[in-house]
Coordinates of C-alpha atoms in Angstrom, one line a residue:
X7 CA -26.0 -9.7 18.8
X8 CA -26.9 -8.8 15.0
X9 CA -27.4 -4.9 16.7
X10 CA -23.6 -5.2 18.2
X11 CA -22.2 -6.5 14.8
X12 CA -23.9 -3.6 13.3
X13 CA -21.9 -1.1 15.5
X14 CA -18.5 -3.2 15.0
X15 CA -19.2 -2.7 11.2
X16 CA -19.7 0.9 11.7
X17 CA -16.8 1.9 14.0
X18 CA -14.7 -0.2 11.7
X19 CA -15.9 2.1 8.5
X20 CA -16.0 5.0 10.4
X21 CA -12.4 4.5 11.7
X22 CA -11.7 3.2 7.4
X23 CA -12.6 5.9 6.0
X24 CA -10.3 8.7 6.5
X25 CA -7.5 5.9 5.8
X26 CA -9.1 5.2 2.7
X27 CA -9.3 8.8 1.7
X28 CA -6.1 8.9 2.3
X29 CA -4.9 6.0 0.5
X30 CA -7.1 6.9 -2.4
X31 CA -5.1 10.5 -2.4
X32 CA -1.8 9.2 -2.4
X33 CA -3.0 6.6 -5.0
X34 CA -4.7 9.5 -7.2
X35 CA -1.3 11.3 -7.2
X36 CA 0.1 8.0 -9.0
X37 CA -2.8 8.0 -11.2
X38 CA -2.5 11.6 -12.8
X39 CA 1.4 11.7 -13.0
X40 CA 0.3 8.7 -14.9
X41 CA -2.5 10.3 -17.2
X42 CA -0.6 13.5 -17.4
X43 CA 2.6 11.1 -18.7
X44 CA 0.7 9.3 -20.9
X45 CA -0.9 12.1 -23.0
X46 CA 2.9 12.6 -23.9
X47 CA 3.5 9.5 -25.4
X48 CA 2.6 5.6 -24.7
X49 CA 6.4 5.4 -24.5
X50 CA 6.6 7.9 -21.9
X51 CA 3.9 5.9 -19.9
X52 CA 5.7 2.7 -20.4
X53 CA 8.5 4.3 -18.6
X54 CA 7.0 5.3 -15.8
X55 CA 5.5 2.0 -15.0
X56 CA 9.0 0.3 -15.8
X57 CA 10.0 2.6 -12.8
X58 CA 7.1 2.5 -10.5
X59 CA 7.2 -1.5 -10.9
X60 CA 11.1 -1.5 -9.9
X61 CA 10.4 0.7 -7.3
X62 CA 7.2 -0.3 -5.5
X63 CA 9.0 -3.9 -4.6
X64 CA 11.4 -1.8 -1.8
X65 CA 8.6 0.9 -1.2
X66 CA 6.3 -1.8 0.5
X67 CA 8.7 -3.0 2.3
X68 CA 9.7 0.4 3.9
X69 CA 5.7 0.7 4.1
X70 CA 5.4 -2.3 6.1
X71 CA 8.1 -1.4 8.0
X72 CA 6.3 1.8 9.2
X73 CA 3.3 -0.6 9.9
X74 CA 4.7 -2.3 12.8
X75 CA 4.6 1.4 14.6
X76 CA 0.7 1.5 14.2
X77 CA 0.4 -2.3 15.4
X78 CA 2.3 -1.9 18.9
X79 CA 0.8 2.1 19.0
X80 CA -2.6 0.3 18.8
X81 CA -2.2 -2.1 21.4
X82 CA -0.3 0.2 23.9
X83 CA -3.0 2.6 23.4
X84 CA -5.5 -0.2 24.1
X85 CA -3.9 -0.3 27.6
X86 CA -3.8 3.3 27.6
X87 CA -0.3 3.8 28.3
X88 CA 1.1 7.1 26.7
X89 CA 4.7 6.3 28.0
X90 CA 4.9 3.3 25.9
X91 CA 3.1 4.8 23.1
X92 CA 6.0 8.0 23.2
X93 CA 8.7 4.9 23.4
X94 CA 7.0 3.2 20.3
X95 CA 7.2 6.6 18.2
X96 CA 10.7 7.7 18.8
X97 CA 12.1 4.2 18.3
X98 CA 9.6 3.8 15.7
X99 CA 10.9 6.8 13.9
X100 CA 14.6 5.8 14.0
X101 CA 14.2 2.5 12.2
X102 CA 11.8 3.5 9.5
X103 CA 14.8 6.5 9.2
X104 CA 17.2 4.2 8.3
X105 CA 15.2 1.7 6.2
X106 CA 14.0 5.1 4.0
X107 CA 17.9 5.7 3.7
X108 CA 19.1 2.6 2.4
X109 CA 15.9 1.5 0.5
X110 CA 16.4 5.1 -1.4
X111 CA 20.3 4.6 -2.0
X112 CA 19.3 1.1 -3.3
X113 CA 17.1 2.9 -6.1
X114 CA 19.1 5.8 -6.5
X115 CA 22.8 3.9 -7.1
X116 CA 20.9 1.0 -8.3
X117 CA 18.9 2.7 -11.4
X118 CA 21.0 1.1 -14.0
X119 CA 19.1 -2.4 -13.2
X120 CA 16.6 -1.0 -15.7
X121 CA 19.3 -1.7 -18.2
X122 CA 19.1 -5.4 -17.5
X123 CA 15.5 -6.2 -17.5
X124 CA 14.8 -7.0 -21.8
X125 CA 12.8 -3.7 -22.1
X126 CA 12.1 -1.0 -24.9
X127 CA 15.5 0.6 -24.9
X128 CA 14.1 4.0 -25.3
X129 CA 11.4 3.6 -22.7
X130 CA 14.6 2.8 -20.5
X131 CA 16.4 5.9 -21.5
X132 CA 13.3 8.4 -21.0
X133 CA 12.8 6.1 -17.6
X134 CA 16.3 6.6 -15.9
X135 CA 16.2 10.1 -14.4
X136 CA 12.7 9.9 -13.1
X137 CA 14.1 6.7 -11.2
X138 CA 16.3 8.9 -9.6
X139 CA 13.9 11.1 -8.5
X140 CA 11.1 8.7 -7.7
X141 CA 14.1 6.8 -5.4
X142 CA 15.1 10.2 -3.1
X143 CA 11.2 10.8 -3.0
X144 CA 10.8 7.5 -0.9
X145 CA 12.8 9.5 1.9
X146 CA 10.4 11.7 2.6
X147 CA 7.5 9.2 1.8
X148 CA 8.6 6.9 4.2
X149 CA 8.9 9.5 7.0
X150 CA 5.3 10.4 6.2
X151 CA 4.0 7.2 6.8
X152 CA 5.4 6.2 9.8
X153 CA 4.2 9.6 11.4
X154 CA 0.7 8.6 9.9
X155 CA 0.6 5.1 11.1
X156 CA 1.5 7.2 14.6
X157 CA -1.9 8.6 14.4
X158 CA -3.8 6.1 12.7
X159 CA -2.9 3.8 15.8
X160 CA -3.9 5.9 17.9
X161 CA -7.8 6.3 15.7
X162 CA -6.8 10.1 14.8
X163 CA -7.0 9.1 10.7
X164 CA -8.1 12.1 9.8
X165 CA -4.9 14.1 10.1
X166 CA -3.2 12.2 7.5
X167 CA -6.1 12.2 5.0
X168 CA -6.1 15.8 5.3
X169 CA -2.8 16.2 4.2
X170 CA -2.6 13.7 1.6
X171 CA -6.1 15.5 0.1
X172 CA -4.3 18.7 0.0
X173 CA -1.0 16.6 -1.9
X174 CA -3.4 16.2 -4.8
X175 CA -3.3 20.1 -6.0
X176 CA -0.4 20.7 -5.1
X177 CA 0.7 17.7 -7.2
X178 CA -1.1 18.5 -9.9
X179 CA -0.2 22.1 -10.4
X180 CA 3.5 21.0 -9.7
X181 CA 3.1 18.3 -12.9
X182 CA 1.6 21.4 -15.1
X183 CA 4.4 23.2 -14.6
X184 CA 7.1 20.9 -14.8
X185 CA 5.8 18.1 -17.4
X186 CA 4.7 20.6 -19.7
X187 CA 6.6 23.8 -19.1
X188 CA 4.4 26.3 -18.6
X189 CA 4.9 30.0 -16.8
X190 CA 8.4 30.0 -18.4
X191 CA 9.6 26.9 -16.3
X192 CA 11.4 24.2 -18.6
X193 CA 9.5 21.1 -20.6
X194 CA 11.0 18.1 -18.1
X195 CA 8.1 15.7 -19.2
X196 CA 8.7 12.3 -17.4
X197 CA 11.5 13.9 -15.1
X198 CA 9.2 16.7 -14.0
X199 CA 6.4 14.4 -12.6
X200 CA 9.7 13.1 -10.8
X201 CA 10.4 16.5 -9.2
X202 CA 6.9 17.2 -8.5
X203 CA 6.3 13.8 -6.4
X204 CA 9.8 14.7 -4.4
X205 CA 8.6 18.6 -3.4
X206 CA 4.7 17.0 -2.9
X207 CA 6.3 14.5 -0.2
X208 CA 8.5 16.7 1.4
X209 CA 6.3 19.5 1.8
X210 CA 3.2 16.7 3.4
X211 CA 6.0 15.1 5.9
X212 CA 7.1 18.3 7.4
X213 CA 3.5 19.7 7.6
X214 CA 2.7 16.1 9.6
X215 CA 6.0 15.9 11.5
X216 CA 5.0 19.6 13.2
X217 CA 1.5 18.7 13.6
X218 CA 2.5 15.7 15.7
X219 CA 5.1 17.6 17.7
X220 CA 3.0 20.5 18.1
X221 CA -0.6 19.9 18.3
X222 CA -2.4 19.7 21.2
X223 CA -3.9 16.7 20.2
X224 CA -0.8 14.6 20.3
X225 CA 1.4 16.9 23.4
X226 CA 0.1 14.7 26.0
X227 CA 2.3 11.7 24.2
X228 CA 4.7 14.2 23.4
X229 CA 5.0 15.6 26.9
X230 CA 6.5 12.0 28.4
X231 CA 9.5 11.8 25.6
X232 CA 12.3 12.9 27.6
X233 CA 12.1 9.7 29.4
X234 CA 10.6 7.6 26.6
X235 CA 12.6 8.9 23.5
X236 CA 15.8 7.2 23.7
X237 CA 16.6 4.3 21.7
X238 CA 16.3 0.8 23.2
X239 CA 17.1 -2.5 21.2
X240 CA 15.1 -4.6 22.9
X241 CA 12.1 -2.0 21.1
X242 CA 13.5 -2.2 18.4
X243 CA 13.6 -6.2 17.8
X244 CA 10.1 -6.0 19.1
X245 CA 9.5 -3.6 16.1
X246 CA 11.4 -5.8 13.6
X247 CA 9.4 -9.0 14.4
X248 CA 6.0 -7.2 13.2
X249 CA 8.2 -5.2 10.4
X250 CA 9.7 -7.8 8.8
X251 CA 6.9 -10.2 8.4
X252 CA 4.7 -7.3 7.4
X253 CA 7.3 -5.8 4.8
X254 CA 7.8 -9.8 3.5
X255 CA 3.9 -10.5 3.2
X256 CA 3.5 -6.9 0.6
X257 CA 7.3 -7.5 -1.0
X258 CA 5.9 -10.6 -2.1
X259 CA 2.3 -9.4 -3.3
X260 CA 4.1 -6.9 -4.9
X261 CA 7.0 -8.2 -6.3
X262 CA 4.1 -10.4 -8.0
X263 CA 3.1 -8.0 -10.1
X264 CA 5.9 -6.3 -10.4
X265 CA 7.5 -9.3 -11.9
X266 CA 4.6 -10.2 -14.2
X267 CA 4.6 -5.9 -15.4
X268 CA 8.5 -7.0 -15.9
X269 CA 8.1 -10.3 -17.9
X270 CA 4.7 -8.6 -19.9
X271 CA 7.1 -5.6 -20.7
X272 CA 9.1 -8.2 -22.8
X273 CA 6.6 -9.1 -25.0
X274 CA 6.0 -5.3 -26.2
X275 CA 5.6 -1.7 -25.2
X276 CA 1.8 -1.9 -25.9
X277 CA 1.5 -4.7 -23.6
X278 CA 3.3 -2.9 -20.9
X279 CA 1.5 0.4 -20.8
X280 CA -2.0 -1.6 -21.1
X281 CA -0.7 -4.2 -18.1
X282 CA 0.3 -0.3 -16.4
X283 CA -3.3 0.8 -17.1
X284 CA -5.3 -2.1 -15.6
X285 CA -3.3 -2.6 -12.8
X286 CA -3.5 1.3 -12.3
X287 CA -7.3 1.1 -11.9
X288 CA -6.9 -2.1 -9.8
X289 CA -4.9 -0.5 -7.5
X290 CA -7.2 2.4 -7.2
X291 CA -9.7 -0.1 -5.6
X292 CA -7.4 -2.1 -3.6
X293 CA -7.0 1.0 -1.5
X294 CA -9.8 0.8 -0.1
X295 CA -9.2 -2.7 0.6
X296 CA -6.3 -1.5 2.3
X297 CA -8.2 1.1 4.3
X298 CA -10.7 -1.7 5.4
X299 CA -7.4 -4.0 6.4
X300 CA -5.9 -1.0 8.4
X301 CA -8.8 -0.2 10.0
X302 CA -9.5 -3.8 11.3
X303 CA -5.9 -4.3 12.0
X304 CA -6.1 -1.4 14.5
X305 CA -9.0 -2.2 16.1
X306 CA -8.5 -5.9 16.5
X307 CA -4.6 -4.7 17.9
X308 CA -6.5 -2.7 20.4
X309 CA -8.2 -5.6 21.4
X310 CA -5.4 -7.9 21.6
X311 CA -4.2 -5.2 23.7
X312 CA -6.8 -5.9 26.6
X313 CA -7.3 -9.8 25.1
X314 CA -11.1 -9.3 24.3
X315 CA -11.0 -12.5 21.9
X316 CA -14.9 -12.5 21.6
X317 CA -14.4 -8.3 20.3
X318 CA -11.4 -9.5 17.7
X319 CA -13.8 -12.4 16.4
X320 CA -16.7 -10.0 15.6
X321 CA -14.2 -6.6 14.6
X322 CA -12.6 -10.0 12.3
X323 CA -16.3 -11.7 10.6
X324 CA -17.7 -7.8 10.0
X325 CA -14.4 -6.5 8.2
X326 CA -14.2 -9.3 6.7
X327 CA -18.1 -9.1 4.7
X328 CA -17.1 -5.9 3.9
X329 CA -14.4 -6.3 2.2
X330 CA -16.4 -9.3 0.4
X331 CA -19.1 -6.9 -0.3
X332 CA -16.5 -4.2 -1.7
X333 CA -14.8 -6.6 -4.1
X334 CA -17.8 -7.6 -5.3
X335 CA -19.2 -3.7 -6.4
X336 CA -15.7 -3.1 -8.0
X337 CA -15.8 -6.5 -9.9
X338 CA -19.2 -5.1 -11.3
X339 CA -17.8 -1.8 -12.0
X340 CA -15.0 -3.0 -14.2
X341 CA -16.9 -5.2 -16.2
X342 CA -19.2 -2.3 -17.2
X343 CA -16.8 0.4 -17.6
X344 CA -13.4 -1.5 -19.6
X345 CA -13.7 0.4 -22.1
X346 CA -14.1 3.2 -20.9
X347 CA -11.4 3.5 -18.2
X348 CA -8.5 3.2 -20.2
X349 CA -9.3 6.1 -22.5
X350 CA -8.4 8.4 -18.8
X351 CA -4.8 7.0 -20.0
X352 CA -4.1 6.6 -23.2
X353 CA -5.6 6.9 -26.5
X354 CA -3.7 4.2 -28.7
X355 CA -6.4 1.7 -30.5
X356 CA -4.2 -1.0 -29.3
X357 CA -3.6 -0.2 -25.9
X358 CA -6.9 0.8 -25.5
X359 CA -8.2 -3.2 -26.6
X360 CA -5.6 -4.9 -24.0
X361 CA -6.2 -2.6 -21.4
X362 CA -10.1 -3.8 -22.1
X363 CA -9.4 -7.2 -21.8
X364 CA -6.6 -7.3 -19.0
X365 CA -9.9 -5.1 -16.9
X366 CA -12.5 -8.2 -17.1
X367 CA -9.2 -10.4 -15.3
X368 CA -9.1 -7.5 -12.6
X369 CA -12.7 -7.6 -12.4
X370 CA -12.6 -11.0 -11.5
X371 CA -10.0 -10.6 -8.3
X372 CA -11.4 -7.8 -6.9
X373 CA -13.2 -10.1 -4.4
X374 CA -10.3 -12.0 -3.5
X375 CA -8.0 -9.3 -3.6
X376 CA -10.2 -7.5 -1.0
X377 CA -10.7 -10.3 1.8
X378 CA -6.4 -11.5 1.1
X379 CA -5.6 -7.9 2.0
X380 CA -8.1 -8.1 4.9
X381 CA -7.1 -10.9 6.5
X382 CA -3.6 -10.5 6.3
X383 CA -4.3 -7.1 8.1
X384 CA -6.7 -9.0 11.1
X385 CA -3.8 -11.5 11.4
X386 CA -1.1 -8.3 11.8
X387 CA -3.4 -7.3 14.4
X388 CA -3.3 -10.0 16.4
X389 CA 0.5 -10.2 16.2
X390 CA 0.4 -13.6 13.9
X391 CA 3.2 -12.9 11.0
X392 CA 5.1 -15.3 10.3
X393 CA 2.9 -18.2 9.0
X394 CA 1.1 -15.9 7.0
X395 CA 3.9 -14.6 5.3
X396 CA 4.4 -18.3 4.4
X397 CA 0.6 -19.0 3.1
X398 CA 1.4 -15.8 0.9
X399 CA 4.4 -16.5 -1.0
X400 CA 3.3 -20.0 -1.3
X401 CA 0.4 -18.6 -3.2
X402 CA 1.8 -16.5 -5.2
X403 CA 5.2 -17.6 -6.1
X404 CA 5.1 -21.8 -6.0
X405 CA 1.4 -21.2 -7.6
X406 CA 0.1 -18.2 -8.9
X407 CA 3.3 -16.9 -10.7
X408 CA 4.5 -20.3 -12.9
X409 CA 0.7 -20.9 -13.9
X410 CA 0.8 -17.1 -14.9
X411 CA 4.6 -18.0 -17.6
X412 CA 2.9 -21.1 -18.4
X413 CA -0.4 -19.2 -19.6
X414 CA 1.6 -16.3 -20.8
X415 CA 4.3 -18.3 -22.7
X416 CA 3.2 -22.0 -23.7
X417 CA -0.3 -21.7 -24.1
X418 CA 0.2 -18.3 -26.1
X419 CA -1.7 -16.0 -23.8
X420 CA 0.1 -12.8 -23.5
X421 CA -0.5 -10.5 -20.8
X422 CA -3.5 -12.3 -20.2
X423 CA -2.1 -15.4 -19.3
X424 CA 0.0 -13.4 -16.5
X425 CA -3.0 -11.8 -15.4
X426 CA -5.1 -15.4 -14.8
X427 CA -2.0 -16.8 -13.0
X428 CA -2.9 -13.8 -10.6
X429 CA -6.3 -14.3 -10.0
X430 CA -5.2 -17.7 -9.1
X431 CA -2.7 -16.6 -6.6
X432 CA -4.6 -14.1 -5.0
X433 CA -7.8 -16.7 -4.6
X434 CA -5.4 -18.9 -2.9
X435 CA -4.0 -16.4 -0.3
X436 CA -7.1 -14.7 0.1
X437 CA -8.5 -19.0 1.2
X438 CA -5.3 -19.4 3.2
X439 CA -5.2 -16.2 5.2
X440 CA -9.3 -15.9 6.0
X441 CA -9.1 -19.8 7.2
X442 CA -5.9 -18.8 9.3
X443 CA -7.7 -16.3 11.2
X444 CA -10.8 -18.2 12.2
X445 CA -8.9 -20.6 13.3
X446 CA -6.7 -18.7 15.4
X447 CA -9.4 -16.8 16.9
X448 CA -11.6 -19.9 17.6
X449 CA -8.4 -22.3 19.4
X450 CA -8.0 -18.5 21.4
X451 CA -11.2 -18.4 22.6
X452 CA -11.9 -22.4 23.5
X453 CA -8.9 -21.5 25.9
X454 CA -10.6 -18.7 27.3
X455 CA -14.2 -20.4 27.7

């Protein structure tokens, strides 16, 4: 048995780790327009987290959107049916299409909200224009990802990594020109991070989009569209019921934080670009949490597919100590580095000290921030949404989120007060969602016995 769990272990982080150097990619791209934003002003970095804030709450939801193609790819693929896995794409395609649409006009027409939200009135003047940009970006983005969770469902992850690896120069050499105006183009600062992010996504979607329709890796799923790519409602609701519970369960993770970032960005500009910086590096280590989730999600879907409960229980307990394992190292690693992270940033003294402290609080979630992400991602896998979606928001809006004001404002604790009412919704979800899944998988396979 213990030789079996070994193998689960390792075809779970063998199938994680092109996700997760993926995510890590597409997470390091946020992470130097950052840095290379921040060594303009602290100002200029508060902007770009008031924007990235406002506009990660409808990205994840386009993102889990695109995750519903991977779930039902996954499983068709675990009854090795290409038709179905064609008719998955195409319809697939078409709704996360028209999701990207109206989630970009939202942030595009929408951009004056920053207006409204209490902030540094010239962080909200330099942050306007790159929330334009940043919002037709999502376009692209959102194509991207629902071609990649395409071939991560069907266990070809390395595709996408590849192409999100090769983003990172591109990106980078994009944001010299354009931030700082060099070779003669013009000084854009925070708006030329914004056009860089738009050509990066754009040119990484089309390279994807004719990899998939060309390769001969993918033809043979290809090959069967004429009959399989037309769009079908009933597909489409089966799409939506995964979708929407998925895009629900990250809006209200995100929205979270986004709405602490928000109410910390009232109490100053220092606080702000320090809440920016933790939750920067935080978010750096969650994706790998995410890569573990995705990677057990898929394999436990493909299970589900051929109803091996005994193979989703073992795939579930293995990611699962992972993830526990993972938290753990990175809880260790911010501890010993806090004051050293933040200078990658920023160099204000006083952003410098929050960042510091607002670290040892992400230090201590790590753990329950990797097993909540995990075992919401088992739970996707074996098609169980809805109550989950519940246990989250619970967790972090009736709990986490009032402890967090009450810290924040009546007990005088700043940012770190927002930060602790965090940790305690995250501990809860990460409680609720790991208990939800043994349970499920236990009452499955007492039926089965």
């Amino acid at each position: 048995m213990d030789n079996w769990k070994d193998k689960e272990v390792y075809k779970t982080i063998q199938l994680a780790i092109p996700i997760i150097m993926g995510e890590l990619a597409q997470m390091s791209l946020h992470l130097i327009d950052t840095a290379m934003v921040g060594a303009i002003s602290y100002k200029h970095l508060a902007a770009a987290s008031l924007v990235m804030t406002a506009a990660n709450i409808p990205f994840v939801i386009g993102i889990g959107m695109t995750i519903s193609v991977s779930q039902l790819v996954s499983m068709a693929n675990g009854r090795r049916d290409h038709q179905l896995i064609s008719h998955y794409l195409f319809n697939g395609f078409i709704l996360c299409t028209f999701f990207a649409l109206v989630i970009s006009g939202g942030l595009v027409f929408g951009r004056n909200i920053l207006k409204h939200l209490h902030q540094d009135p010239q962080v909200v003047e330099l942050a306007l224009p790159f929330m334009t940009l940043v919002g037709l970006s999502i376009i692209p983005m959102l194509l991207f990802m629902t071609l990649k969770q395409f071939t991560d469902g069907l266990e070809y992850t390395k595709t996408a990594m590849m192409l999100s690896l090769l983003a990172m120069p591109i990106n980078i050499f994009l944001n010299w020109l354009l931030i700082y105006g060099h070779w003669g183009f013009p000084r854009l600062e925070l708006a030329g991070a914004g056009y860089a992010t738009l050509i990066t996504r754009t040119l990484i979607f089309i390279v994807l989009a004719l990899i998939v329709l060309k390769h001969k890796t993918f033809r043979r799923f290809i090959a069967v569209s004429e009959r399989q790519w037309k769009y079908n409602f009933k597909t489409i609701r089966e799409l939506l019921r995964i979708g929407i519970p998925s895009s629900m369960q990250l809006g209200v993770e995100v929205c979270a934080f986004a709405v602490s970032g928000i109410i910390i960005g009232t109490i100053s500009a220092v606080s702000q670009a320090a809440h920016q910086i933790a939750l920067s590096c935080a978010a750096f280590t969650f994706m790998v949490s995410m890569g573990l989730s995705q990677a057990g999600s898929i394999r436990v879907s493909n299970a589900y597919g051929r109803s091996d409960w005994n193979k989703i229980r073992v795939i579930g307990k293995t990611t699962l100590v992972t993830a526990l394992l993972y938290g753990s190292f990175c809880g260790i690693i911010f501890i010993i580095f806090r004051w050293q992270l933040p200078l990658i940033f920023n160099e204000n003294p006083e952003v410098i000290s929050l960042s510091a402290l607002l670290l040892l609080f992400a230090a201590v979630f790590q753990i329950s921030d990797a097993t909540q992400a995990t075992g919401a991602g088992l739970l996707r896998g074996i098609k169980d949404v809805k109550i989950p979606t519940i246990l989250i928001t619970l967790a972090y809006w009736v709990i986490g989120l009032p402890f967090g004001w009450l810290f924040a404002f009546h007990y005088h604790m700043g940012a770190a007060g927002m930060w602790l009412g965090l940790i305690i919704g995250l501990t809860l979800a990460s409680v609720f969602l790991g208990m939800r899944f043994i349970k499920m998988v236990f009452k499955r396979l007492k039926t089965t016995a």
